[in-house]
Short mmCIF file of C-alpha atoms and ligand atoms in Angstrom, two decimals:
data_model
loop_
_atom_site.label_atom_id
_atom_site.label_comp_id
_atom_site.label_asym_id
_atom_site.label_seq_id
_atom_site.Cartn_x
_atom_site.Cartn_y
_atom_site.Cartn_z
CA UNK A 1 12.41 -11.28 -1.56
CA UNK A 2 12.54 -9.32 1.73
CA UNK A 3 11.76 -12.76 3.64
CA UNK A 4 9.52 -15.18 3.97
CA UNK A 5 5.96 -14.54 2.48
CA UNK A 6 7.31 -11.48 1.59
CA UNK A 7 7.78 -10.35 -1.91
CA UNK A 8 9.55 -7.15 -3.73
CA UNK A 9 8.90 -6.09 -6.70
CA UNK A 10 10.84 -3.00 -8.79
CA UNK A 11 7.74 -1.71 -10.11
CA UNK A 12 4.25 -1.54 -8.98
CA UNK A 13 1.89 -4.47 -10.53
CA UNK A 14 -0.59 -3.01 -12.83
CA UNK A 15 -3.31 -5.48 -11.19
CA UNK A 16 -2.75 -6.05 -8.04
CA UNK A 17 -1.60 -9.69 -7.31
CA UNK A 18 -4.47 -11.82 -6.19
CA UNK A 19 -3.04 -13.56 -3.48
CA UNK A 20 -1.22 -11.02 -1.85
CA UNK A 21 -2.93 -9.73 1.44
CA UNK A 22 -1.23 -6.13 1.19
CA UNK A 23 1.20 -4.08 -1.06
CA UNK A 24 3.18 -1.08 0.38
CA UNK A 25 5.85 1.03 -1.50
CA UNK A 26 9.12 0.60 0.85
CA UNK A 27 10.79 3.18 2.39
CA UNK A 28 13.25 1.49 4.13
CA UNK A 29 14.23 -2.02 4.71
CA UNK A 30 16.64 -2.03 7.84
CA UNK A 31 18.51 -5.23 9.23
CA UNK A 32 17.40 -6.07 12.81
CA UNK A 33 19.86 -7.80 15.69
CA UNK A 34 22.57 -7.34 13.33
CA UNK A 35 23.97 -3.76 14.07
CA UNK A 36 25.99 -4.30 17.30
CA UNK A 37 24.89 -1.56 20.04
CA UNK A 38 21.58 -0.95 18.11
CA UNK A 39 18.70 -0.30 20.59
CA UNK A 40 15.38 -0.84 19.68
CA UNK A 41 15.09 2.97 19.98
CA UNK A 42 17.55 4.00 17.64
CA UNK A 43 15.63 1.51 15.26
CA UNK A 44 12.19 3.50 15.64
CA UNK A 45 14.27 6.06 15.65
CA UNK A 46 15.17 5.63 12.02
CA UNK A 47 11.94 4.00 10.59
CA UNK A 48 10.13 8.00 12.27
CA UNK A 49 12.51 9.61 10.00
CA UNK A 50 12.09 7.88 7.09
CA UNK A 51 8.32 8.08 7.29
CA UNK A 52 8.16 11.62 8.12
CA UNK A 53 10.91 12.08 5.04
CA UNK A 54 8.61 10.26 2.69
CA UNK A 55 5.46 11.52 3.52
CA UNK A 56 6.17 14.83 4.63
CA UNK A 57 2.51 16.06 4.95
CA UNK A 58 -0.81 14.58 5.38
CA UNK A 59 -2.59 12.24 8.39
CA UNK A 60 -1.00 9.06 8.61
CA UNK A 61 -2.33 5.57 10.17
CA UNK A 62 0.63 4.09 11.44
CA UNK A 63 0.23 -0.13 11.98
CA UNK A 64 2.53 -3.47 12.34
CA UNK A 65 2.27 -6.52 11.26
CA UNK A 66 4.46 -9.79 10.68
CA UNK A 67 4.53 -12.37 8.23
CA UNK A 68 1.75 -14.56 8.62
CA UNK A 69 4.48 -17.30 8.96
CA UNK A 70 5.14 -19.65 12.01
CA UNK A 71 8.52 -17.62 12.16
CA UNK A 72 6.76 -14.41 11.19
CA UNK A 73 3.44 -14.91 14.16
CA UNK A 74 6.35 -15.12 16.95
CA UNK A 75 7.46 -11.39 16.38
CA UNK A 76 3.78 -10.35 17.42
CA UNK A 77 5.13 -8.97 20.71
CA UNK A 78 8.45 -7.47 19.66
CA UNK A 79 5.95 -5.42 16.74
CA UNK A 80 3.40 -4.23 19.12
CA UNK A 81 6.37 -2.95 20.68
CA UNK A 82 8.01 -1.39 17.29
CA UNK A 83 4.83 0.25 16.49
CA UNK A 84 4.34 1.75 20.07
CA UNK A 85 8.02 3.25 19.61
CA UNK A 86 7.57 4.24 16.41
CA UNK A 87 4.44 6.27 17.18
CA UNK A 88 6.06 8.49 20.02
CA UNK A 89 8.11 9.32 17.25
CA UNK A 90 5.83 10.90 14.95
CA UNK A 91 3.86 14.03 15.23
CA UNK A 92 0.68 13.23 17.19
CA UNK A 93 -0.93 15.58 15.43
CA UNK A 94 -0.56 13.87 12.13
CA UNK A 95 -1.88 10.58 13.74
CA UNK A 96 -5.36 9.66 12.80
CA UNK A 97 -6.77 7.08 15.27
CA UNK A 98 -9.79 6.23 13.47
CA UNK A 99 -8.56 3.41 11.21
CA UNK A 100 -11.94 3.18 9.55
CA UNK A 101 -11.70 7.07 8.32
CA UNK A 102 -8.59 6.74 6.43
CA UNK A 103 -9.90 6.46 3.04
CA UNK A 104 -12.64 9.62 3.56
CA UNK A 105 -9.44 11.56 5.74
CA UNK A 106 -7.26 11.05 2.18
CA UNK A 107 -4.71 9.43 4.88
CA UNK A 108 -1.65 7.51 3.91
CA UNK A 109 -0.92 3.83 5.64
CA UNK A 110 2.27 3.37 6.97
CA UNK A 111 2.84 -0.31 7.81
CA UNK A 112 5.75 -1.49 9.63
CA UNK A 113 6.57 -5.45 8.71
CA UNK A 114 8.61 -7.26 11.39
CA UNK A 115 9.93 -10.13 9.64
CA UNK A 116 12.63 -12.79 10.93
CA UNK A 117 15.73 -10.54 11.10
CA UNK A 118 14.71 -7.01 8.50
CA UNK A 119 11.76 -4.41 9.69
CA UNK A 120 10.54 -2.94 6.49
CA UNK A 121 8.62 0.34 6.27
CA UNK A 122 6.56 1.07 3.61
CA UNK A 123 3.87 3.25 3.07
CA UNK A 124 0.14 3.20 0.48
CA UNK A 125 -1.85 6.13 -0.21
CA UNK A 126 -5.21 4.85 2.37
CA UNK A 127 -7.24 4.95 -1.12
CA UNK A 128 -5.07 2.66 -3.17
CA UNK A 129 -4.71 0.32 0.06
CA UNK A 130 -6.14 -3.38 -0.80
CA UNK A 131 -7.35 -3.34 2.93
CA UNK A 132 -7.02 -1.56 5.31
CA UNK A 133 -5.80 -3.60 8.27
CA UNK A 134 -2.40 -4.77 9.62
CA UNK A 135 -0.77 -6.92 6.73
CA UNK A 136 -3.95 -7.08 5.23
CA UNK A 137 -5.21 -9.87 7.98
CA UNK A 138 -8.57 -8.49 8.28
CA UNK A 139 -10.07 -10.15 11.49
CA UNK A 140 -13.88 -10.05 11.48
CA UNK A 141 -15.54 -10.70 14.51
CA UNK A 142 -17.82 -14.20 14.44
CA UNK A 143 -21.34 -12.63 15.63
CA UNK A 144 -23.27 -15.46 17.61
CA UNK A 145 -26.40 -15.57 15.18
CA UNK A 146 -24.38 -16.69 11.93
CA UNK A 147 -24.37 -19.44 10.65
CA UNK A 148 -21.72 -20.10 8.84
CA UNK A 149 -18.37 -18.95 8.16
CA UNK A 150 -18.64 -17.56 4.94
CA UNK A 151 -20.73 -14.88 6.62
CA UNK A 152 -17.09 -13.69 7.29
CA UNK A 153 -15.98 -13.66 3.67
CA UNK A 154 -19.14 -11.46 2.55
CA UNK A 155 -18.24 -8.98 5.23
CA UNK A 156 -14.86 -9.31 4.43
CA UNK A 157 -15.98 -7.86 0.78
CA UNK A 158 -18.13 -5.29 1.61
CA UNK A 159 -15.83 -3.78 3.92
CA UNK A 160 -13.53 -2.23 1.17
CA UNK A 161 -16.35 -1.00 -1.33
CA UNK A 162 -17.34 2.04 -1.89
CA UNK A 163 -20.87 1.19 -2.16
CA UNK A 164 -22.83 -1.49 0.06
CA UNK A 165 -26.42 -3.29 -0.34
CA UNK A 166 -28.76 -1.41 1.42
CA UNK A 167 -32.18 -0.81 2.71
CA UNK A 168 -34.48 -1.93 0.34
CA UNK A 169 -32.33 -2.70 -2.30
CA UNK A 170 -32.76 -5.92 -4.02
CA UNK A 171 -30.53 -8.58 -4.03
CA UNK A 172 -29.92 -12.31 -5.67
CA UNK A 173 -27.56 -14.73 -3.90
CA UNK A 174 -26.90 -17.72 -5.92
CA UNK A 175 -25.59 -20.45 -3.69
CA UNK A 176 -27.05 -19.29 -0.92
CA UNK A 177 -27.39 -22.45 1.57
CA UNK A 178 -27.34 -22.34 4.04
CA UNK A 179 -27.86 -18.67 4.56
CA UNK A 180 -24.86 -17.16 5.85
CA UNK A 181 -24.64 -14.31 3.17
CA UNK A 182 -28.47 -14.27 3.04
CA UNK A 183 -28.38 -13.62 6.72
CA UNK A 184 -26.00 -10.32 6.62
CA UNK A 185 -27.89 -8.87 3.63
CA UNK A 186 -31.45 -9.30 5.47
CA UNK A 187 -29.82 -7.95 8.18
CA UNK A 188 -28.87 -4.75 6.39
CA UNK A 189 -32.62 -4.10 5.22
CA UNK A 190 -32.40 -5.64 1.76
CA UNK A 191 -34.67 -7.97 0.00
CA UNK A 192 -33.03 -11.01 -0.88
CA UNK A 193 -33.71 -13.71 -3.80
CA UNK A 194 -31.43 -16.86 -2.45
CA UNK A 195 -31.31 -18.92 -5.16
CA UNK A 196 -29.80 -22.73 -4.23
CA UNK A 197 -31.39 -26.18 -4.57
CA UNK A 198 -29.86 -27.15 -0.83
CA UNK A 199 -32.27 -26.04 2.28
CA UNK A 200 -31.82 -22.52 3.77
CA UNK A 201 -31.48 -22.60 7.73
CA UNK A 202 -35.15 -22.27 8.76
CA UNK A 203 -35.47 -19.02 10.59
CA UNK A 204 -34.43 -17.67 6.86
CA UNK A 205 -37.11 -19.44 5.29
CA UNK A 206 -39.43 -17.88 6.93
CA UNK A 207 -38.09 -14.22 6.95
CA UNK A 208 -40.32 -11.95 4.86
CA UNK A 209 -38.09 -10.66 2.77
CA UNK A 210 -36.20 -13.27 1.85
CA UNK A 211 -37.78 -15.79 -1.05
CA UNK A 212 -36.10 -19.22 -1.64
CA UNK A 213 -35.44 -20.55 -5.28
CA UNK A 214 -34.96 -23.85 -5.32
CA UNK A 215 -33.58 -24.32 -8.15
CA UNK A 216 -29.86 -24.32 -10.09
CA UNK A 217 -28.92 -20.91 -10.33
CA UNK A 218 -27.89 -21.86 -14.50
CA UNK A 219 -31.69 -22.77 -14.56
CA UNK A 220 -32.67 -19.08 -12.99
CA UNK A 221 -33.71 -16.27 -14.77
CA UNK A 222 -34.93 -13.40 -12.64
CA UNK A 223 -38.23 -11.56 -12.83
CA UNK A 224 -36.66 -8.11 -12.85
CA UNK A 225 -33.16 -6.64 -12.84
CA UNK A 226 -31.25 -6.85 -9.33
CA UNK A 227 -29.47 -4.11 -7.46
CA UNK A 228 -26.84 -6.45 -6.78
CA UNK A 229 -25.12 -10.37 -7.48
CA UNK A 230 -23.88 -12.11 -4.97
CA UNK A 231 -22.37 -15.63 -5.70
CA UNK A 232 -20.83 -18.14 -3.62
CA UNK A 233 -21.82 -21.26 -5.40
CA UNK A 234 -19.27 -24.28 -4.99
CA UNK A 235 -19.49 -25.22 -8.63
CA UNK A 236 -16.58 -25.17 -11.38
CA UNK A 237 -14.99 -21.85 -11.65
CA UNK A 238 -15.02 -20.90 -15.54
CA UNK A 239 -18.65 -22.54 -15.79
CA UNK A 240 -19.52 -19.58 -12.73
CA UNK A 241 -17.57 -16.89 -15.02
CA UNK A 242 -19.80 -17.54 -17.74
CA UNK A 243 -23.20 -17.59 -15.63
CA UNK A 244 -21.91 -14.63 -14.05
CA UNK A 245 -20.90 -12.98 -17.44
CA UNK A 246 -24.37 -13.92 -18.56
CA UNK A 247 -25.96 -11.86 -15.79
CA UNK A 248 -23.50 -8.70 -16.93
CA UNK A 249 -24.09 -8.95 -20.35
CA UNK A 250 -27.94 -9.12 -19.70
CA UNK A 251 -27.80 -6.20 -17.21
CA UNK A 252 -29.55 -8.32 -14.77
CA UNK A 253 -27.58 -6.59 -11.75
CA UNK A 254 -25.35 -3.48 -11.00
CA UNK A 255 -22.69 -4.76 -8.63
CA UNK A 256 -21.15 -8.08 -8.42
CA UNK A 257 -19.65 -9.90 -5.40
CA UNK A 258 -18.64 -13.05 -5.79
CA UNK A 259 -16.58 -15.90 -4.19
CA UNK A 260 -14.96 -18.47 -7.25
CA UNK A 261 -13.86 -21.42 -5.96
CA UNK A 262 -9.88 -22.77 -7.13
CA UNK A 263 -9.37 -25.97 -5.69
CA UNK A 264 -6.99 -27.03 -8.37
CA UNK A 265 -3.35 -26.40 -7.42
CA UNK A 266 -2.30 -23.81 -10.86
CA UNK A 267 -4.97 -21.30 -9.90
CA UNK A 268 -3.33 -18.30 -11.79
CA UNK A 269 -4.35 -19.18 -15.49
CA UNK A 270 -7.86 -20.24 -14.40
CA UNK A 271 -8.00 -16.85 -12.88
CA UNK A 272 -7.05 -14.97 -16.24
CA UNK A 273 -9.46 -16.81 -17.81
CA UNK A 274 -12.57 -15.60 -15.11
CA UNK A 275 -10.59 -12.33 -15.55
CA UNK A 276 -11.53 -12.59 -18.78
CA UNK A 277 -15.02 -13.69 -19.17
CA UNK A 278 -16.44 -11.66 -16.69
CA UNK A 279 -14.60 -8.64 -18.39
CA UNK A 280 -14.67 -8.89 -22.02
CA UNK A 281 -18.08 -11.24 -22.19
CA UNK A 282 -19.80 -10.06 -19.18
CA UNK A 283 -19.12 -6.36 -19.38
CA UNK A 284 -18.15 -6.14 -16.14
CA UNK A 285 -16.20 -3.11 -14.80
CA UNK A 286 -13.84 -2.14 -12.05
CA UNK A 287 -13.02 -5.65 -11.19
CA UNK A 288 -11.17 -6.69 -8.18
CA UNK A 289 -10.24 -10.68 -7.72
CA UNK A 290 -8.56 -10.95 -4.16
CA UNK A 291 -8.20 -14.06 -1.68
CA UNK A 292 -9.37 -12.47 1.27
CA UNK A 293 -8.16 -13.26 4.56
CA UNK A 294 -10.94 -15.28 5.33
CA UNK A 295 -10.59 -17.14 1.62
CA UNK A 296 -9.49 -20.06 1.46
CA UNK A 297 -8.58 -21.82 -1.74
CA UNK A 298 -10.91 -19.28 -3.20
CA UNK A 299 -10.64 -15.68 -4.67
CA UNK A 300 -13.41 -12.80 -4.00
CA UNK A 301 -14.24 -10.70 -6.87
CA UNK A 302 -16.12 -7.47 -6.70
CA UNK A 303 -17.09 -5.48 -10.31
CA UNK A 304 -19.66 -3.45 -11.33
CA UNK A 305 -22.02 -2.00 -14.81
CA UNK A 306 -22.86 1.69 -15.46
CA UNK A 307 -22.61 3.01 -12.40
C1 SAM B 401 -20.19 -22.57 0.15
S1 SAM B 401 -21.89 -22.96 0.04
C2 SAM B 401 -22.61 -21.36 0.16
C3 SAM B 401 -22.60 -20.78 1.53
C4 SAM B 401 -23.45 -19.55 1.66
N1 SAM B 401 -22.88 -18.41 0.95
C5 SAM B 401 -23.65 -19.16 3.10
O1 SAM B 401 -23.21 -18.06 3.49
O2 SAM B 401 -24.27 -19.91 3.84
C6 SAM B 401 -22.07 -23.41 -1.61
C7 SAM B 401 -23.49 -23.60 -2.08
O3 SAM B 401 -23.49 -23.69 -3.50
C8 SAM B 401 -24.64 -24.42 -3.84
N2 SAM B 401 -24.64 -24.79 -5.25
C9 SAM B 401 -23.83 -25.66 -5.91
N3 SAM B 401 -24.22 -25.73 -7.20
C10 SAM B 401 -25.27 -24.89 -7.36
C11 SAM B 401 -26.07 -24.50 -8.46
N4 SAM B 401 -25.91 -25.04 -9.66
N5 SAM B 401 -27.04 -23.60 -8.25
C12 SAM B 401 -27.24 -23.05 -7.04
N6 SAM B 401 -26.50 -23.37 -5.96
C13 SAM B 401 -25.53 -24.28 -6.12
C14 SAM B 401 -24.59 -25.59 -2.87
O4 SAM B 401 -25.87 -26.20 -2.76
C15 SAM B 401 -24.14 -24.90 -1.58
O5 SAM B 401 -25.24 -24.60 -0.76
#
């Protein structure tokens, strides 16, 4: 353990862990307030070197975070501060501003974690990076016309695929009252099939391109295959898996995003198990199963078929 909420492992998890928010490889772990006549500066000092030692070439986005602990949220100002130091450190010319580029740029994340008492450096290859904000605490901002706040989740999703619904594209929602996800997808040009025997918020009702089945999604069968699933149904999580594996194994739809609900308190063997039904008995490929920041006793899985 390097502290609170904060976990070390000697090797790299094949999977990544489902509940953790972000994974760096460390580069240094240094003691903080501990060292007598250590200055803040001396401390960026070393955490520059190291960085620059590690990853010797290559853009970097440099970011801070704490614990998302009581303890860990009080450090928020003595971070900012860290991270300022640190970057006068490093070359500016290796310094890419645009977070949102880092994946295309082939950048490397360097996160620094100020934790009760240790500042850990650690660094993640921008591709391999489960998100790409600070600690993994991806804030989305609330936009006035949604309604709900699972609107935030979907976002959430989308934001670290490689692919996203599009213009014209069809997709199904299943649990899709009252709209929230239905809402964004409109909103990016796509035709959606909201499938949920609660009422959708009425302005949706009466979009054009959006067509309401009232109905159980286990009862639905669609007309013709989709471009994409998207399920956020509060129903039992293994009876979802196999719906869900039904719609893989079927090829009713190409990419997957879905939200499975774990409100029982030993959540890791049900999640092998969805693991494994939408895997083996669905057919489902490239499958990520994350708690996003905006989860809550829930995990967001993304996969995909022949693509
Ligand atoms: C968390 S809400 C979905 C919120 C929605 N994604 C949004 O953004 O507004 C869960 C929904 O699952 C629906 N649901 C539960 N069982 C269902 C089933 N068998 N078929 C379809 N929808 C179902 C509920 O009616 C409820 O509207």
């Amino acid at each position: 353990m390097l502290g609170e909420v904060l976990v070390e492992s000697e090797k790299r998890p094949v999977e990544p862990p489902a509940f953790a928010r972000t994974g760096i490889r460390v580069l240094a772990s240094l003691p903080t307030g501990q060292t007598p006549g250590q200055t803040p500066e001396q401390l960026a000092e070393v955490l520059a070197a190291r960085t620059v030692e590690a990853v010797p070439t290559g853009s970097l986005v440099l970011q801070a975070f704490t614990p998302d602990s009581p303890a860990g949220n009080r450090l928020a100002d003595e971070a900012d501060a860290l991270l300022e130091a640190v970057r006068t450190r490093l070359p500016a010319s290796r310094l890419l501003e645009e977070t949102w580029r880092a994946r295309e740029a082939g950048a490397t994340l360097v996160e620094l974690c100020v934790a009760p008492g240790v500042v850990t450096v650690g660094s993640v290859p921008a591709k391999e990076a489960l998100s790409l904000s600070p600690g993994g605490r991806q804030r989305m901002r609330r936009s006035g016309d949604s309604p709900s706040r699972a609107a935030m989740k979907l976002e959430e999703a989308l934001v670290n695929l490689p692919f996203e619904p599009g213009r014209g594209e069809v997709c199904v929602d299943l649990g899709a009252a009252p709209g929230g996800w239905t809402q964004r997808l409109v909103a990016r040009g796509a035709r959606v099939i909201a499938v949920d025997p609660a009422k959708l918020m009425p302005e949706l009702a009466r979009q054009p391109r959006v067509e309401h089945v009232q109905e159980s999604a286990f009862a639905y069968t669609p007309e013709e295959p989709a471009d994409w699933l998207f399920c956020d149904m509060a129903w039992r999580p293994l009876e979802v898996a196999q719906l869900l594996a039904k719609w893989g194994r079927r090829g009713w739809a190409t990419h997957l995003v879905a939200n499975i609900k774990l409100p029982m308190k030993d959540k890791n063997p049900i999640l092998v198990r969805v693991r494994h039904i939408l895997t083996q008995e669905g057919g489902w490929q490239g499958l990520t199963m994350r708690q996003l920041y905006h989860d809550r006793d829930e995990v967001t899985v993304t996969a995909h078929r022949g693509i």
